[in-house]
Coordinates of C-alpha atoms and ligand atoms in Angstrom, one line a residue:
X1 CA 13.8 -32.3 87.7
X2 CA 10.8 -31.9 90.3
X3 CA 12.2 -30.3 93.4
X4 CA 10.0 -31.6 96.3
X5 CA 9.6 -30.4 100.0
X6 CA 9.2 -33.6 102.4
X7 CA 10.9 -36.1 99.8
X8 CA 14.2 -36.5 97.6
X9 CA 13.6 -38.2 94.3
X10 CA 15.8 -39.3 91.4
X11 CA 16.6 -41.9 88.9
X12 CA 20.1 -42.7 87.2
X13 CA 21.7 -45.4 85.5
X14 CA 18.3 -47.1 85.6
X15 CA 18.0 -46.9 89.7
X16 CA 15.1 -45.0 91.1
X17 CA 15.7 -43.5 94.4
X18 CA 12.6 -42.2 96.9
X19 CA 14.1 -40.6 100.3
X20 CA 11.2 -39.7 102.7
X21 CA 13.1 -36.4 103.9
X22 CA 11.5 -34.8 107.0
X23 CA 14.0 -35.9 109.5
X24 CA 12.6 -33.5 112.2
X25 CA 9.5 -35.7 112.5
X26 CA 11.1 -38.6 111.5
X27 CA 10.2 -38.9 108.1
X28 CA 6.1 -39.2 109.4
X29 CA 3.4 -38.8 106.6
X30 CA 1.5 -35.4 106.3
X31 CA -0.7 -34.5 103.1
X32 CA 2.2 -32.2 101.3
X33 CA 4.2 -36.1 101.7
X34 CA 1.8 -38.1 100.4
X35 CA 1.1 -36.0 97.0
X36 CA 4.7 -35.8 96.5
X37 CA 5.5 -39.4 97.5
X38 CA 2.8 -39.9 95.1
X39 CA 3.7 -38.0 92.2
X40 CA 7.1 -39.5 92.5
X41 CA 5.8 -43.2 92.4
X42 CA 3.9 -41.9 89.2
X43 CA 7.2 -41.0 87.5
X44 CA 9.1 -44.3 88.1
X45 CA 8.2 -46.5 85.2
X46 CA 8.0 -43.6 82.7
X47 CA 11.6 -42.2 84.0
X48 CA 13.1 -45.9 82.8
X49 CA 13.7 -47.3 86.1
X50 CA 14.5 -51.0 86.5
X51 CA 14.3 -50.8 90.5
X52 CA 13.2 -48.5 93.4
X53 CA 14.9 -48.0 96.0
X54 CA 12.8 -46.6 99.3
X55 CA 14.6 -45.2 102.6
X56 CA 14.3 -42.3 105.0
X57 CA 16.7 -39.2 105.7
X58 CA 17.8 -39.2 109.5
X59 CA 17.7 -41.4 111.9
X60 CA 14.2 -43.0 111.2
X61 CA 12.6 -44.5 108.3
X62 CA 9.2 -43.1 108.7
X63 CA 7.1 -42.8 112.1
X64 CA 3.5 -43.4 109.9
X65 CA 1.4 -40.8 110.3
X66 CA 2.3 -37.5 111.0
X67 CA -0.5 -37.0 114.1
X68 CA 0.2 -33.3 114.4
X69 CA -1.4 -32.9 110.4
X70 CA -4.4 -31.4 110.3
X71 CA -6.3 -34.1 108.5
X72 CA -6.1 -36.5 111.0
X73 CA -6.3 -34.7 114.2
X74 CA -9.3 -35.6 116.4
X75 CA -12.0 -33.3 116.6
X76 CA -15.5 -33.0 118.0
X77 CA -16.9 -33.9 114.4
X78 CA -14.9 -36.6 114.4
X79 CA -12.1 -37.1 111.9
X80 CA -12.1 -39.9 109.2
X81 CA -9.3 -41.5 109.3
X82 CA -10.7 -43.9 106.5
X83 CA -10.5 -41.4 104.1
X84 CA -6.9 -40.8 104.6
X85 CA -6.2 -44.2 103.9
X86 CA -8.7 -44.1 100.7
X87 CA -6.9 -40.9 99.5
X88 CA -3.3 -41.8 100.5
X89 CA -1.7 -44.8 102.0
X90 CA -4.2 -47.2 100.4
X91 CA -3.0 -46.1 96.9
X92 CA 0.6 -46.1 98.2
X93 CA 0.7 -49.8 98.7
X94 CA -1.2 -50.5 96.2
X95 CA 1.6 -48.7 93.7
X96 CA 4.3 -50.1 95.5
X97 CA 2.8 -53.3 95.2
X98 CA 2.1 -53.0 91.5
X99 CA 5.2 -51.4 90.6
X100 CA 6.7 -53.7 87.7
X101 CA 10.2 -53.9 88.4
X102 CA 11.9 -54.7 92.2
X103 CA 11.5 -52.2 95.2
X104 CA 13.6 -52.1 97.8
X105 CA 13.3 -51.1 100.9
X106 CA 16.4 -49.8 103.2
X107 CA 15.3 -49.6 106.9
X108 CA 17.6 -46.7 107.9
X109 CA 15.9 -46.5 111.4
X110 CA 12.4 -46.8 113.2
X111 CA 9.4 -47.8 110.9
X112 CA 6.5 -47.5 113.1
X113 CA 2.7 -47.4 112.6
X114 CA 2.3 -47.1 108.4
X115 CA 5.7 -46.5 107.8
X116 CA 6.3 -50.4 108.9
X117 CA 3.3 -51.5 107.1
X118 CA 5.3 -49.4 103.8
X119 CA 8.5 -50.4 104.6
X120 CA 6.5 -54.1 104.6
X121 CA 4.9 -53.8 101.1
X122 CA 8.2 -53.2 99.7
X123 CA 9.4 -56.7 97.6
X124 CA 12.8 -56.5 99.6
X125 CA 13.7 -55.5 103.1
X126 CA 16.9 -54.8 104.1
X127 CA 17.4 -53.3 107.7
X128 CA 19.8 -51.4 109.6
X129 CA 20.4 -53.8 113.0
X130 CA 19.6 -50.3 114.7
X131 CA 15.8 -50.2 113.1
X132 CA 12.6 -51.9 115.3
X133 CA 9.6 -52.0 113.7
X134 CA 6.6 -50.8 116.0
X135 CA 2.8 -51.6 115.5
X136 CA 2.1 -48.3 117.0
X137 CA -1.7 -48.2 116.1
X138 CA -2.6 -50.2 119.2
X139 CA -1.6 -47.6 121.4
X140 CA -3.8 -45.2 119.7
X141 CA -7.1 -47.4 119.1
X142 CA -6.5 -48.0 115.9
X143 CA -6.0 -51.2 113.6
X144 CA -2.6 -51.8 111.8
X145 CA -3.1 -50.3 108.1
X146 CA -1.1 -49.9 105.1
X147 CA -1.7 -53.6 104.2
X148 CA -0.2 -54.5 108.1
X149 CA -3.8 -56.8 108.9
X150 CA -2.7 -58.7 105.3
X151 CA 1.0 -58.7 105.2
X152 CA 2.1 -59.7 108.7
X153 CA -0.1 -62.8 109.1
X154 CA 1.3 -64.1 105.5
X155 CA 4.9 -63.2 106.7
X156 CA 5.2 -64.4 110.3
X157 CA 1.9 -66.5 111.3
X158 CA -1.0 -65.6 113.2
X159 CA 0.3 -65.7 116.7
X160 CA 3.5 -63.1 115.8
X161 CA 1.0 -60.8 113.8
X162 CA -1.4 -60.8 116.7
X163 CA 1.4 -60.4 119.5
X164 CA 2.8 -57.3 117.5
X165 CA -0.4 -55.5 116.1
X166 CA -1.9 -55.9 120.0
X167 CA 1.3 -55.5 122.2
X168 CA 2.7 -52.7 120.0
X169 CA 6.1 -53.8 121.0
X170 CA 9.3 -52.5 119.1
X171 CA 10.5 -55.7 117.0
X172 CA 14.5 -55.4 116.4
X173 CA 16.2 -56.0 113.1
X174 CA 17.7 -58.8 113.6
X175 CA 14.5 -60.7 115.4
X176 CA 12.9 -59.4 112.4
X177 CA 14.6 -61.2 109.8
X178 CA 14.8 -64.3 112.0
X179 CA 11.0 -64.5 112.1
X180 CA 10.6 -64.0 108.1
X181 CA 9.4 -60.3 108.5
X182 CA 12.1 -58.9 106.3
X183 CA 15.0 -60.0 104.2
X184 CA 18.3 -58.9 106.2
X185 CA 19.1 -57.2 109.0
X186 CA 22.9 -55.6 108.5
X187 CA 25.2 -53.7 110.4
X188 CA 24.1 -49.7 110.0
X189 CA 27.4 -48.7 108.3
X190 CA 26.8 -52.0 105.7
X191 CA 22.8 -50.6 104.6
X192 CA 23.6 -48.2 101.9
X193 CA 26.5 -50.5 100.3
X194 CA 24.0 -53.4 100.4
X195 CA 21.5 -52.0 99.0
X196 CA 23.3 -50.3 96.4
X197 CA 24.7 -53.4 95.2
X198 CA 21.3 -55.0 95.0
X199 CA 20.2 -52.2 93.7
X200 CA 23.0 -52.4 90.6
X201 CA 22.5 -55.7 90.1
X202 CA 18.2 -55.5 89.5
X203 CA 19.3 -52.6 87.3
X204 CA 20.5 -55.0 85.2
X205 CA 18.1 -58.1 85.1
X206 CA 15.3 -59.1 83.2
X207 CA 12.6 -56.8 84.5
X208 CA 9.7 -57.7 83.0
X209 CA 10.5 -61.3 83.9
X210 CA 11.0 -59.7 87.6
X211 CA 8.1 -57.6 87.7
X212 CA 6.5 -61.1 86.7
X213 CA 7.8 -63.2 89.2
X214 CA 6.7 -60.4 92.1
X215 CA 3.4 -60.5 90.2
X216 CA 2.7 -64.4 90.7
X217 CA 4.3 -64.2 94.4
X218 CA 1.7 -61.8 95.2
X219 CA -1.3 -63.4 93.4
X220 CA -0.4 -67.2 95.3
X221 CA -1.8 -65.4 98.8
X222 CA -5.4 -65.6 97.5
X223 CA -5.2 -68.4 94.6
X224 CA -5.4 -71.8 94.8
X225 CA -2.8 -74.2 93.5
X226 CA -4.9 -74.7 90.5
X227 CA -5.4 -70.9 90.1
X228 CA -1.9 -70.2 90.8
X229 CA -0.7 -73.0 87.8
X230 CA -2.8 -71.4 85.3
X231 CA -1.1 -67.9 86.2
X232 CA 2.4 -69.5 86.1
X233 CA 1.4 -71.0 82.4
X234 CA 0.1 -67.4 81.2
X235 CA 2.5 -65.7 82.7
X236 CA 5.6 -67.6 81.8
X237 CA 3.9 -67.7 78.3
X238 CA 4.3 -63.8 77.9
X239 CA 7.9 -64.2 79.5
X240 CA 9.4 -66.8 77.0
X241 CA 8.0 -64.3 74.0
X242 CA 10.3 -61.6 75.8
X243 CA 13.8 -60.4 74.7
X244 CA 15.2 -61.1 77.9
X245 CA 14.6 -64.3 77.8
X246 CA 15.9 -65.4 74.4
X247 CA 19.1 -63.3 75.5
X248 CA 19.3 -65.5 78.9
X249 CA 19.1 -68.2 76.9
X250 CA 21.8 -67.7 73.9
X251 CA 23.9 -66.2 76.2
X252 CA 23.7 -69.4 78.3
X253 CA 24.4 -71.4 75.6
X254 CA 27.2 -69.1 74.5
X255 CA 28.7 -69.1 77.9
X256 CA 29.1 -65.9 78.5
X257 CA 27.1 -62.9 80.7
X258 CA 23.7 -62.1 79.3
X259 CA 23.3 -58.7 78.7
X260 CA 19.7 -58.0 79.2
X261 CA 17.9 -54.8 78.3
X262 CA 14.7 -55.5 80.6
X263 CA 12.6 -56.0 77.0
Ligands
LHQ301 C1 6.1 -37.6 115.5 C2 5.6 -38.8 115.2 C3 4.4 -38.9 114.4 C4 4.3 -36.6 114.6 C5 7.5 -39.1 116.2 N1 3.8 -37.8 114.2 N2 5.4 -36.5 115.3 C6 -3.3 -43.8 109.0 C7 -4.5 -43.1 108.7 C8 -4.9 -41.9 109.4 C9 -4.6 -41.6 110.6 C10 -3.9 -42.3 111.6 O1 -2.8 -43.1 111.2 C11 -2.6 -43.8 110.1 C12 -1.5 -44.7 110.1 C13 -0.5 -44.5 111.2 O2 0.7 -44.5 110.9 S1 -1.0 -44.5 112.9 C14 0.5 -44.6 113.7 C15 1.2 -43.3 113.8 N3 2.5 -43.4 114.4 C16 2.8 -43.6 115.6 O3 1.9 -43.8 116.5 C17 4.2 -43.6 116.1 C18 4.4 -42.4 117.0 N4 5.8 -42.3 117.3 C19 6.4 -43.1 118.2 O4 5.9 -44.1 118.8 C20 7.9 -42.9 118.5 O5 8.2 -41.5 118.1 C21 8.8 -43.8 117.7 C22 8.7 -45.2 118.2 C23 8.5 -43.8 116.2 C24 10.3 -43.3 117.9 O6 10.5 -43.1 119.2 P1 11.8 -42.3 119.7 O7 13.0 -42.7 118.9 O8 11.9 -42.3 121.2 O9 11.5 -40.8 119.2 P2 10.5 -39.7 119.8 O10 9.3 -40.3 120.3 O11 11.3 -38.9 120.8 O12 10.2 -38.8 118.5 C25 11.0 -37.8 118.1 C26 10.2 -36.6 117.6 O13 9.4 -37.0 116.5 C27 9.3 -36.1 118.7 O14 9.1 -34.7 118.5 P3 9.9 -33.7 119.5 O15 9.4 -32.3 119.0 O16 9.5 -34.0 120.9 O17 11.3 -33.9 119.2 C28 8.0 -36.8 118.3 O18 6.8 -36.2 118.8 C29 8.1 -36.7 116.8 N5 7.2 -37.8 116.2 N6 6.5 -39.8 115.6 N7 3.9 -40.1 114.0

C-alpha cells in the first residue's frame, strides 16, 4: 500500500475510497496533492474497484487551490495559471469523468473555487446540509475552472450559472439539490451511512453496463439526438454481449437476485 502525504487512499471489498486529507487548509490543492490525487486515480481500475468514493478529512471538502503554493502565487513575471490547469485539474476531471465505473462524491463541508467544480464532475453528489458551494474565482479575477463554465450551465441553466460564477455567493446544500446542482443534500451525521450504502450497492452492479450508461449521459451534452441514438445502439450492442447482462436477465427470469460480477 502507497502511503501518501495530503491524501488517504484505499480499496476493499471492491469500494475505492480517495480522502483529500489536508484539513489545516481545508483540503485546498498544492502540487504534492495533485501528483498524489493523481497517482491514486491511476490505481482505481487496476486495484478492481467497482466505484469511487471522493470526500475530504475535516470540516471542508476542498477550498480549490491552495493560493499559498508556490506555482500559482502572483509574481512580477506573471504566473500561468493555465498551465496548472493543463498539468493538474484539467487531467483531474477529465479522469474522473472517464472513470468506468460510478464516483461519488460526499460533500463533507465547503467546496469552493475547483474543489466545487471536482466535487461537480463527480457522477453522484451527496452533501452534508452543512456544505455551500462557493464560485470563489470571481473574487479573485479568475473564470470558474475545473469544468465549472461547462458543468453548471448543463446542471442549473444559464441564469443560476451566471448568478453564481459572477456573484461568488455561497450556495447551501439543500438549495443545491433543489436547483439540480447535486443529488442530495442530507443531515451531516447521515453523509457517511448514505454514501456507504450507495457505495455497497454500485459495488455490486453491472459496471461495465454503469460505466456505459455515465458514458452516454455525458456524450448527449454535445450530440444530437441522431448522434446520441447511434451511441445508444453501439453501446447497448457491447452491453447485451456482456456477462452482466445475460446474468440480469436469467436471474430475472429465475426470480431471484442477480449476482453480477461487473464482466
Ligand atoms: C486557504 C484556502 C485556499 C490556501 C482556505 N488556499 N488557504 C486553478 C488554477 C490555478 C490557480 C488558481 O486557481 C485555480 C482554481 C481555484 O480553485 S481558484 C479558487 C481558490 N479558492 C478560493 O478562492 C477559496 C478561498 N477560501 C475561501 O473563500 C474560504 O476559506 C472558504 C469559503 C473556502 C471557507 O471559509 P471559512 O469557513 O470562513 O474558512 P477560512 O476562510 O477562515 O479558512 C480557514 C483557513 O484555511 C484559513 O487559514 P488560517 O491560517 O487563517 O486558519 C484560510 O486562509 C485557509 N484557506 N482556503 N484556497
Amino acid at each position: 500500500m502507497t502511503t501518501y502525504s495530503t491524501i488517504s487512499y484505499d480499496c476493499m471489498d471492491d469500494i475505492a475510497r480517495l480522502t483529500l486529507n489536508r484539513p489545516e487548509k481545508l483540503n485546498s490543492f498544492n502540487v504534492v496533492m495533485h501528483g498524489e490525487v493523481q497517482d491514486a486515480l491511476n490505481r482505481v481500475e487496476a486495484d478492481g474497484a467497482r466505484v469511487l468514493v471522493l470526500t475530504g478529512a475535516g470540516r471542508a471538502f476542498c477550498a480549490g487551490q491552495d493560493l499559498d503554493d508556490r506555482a500559482v502565487k502572483p509574481d512580477g513575471a506573471g504566473v500561468d495559471l493555465g498551465a496548472s490547469l493543463e498539468d493538474y485539474y484539467n487531467p483531474l476531471i477529465r479522469r474522473i469523468t472517464g472513470l468506468k465505473m460510478p464516483v461519488l462524491c460526499a460533500v463533507n463541508g465547503v467546496a469552493a473555487g475547483a474543489g466545487a467544480n471536482i466535487a461537480l464532475a463527480c457522477d453522484i453528489v451527496i452533501a452534508s446540509k452543512t456544505a455551500k458551494f462557493v464560485q470563489a474565482f470571481c473574487k479573485l479575477g479568475l473564470v470558474p475552472d475545473s469544468g465549472g463554465t461547462w458543468i453548471l450551465p448543463r446542471l442549473v441553466g444559464t441564469a443560476r450559472a451566471l448568478g453564481l460564477s459572477l456573484l461568488g455567493t455561497p450556495l447551501d446544500a439543500e438549495t443545491a439539490e433543489r436547483w439540480g446542482l447535486i443529488w442530495k443534500a442530507v443531515e451531516p451525521e447521515a453523509l457517511v451511512p448514505e454514501v456507504e450504502a450507495m457505495a455497497r450497492h454500485f459495488a455490486t452492479q453491472p459496471t461495465q453496463g454503469l460505466a456505459a450508461i455515465k458514458q452516454a449521459i455525458r456524450a448527449s451534452a454535445t450530440n444530437t439526438l441522431d448522434q446520441q441514438l447511434d451511441l445508444e445502439r453501439d453501446i447497448q450492442r457491447a452491453a447485451g454481449r456482456s456477462a452482466d447482462y445475460r446474468e440480469g436477465v436469467v436471474a430475472f427470469l429465475e426470480k431471484r437476485a442477480p449476482n453480477f460480477t461487473g464482466a
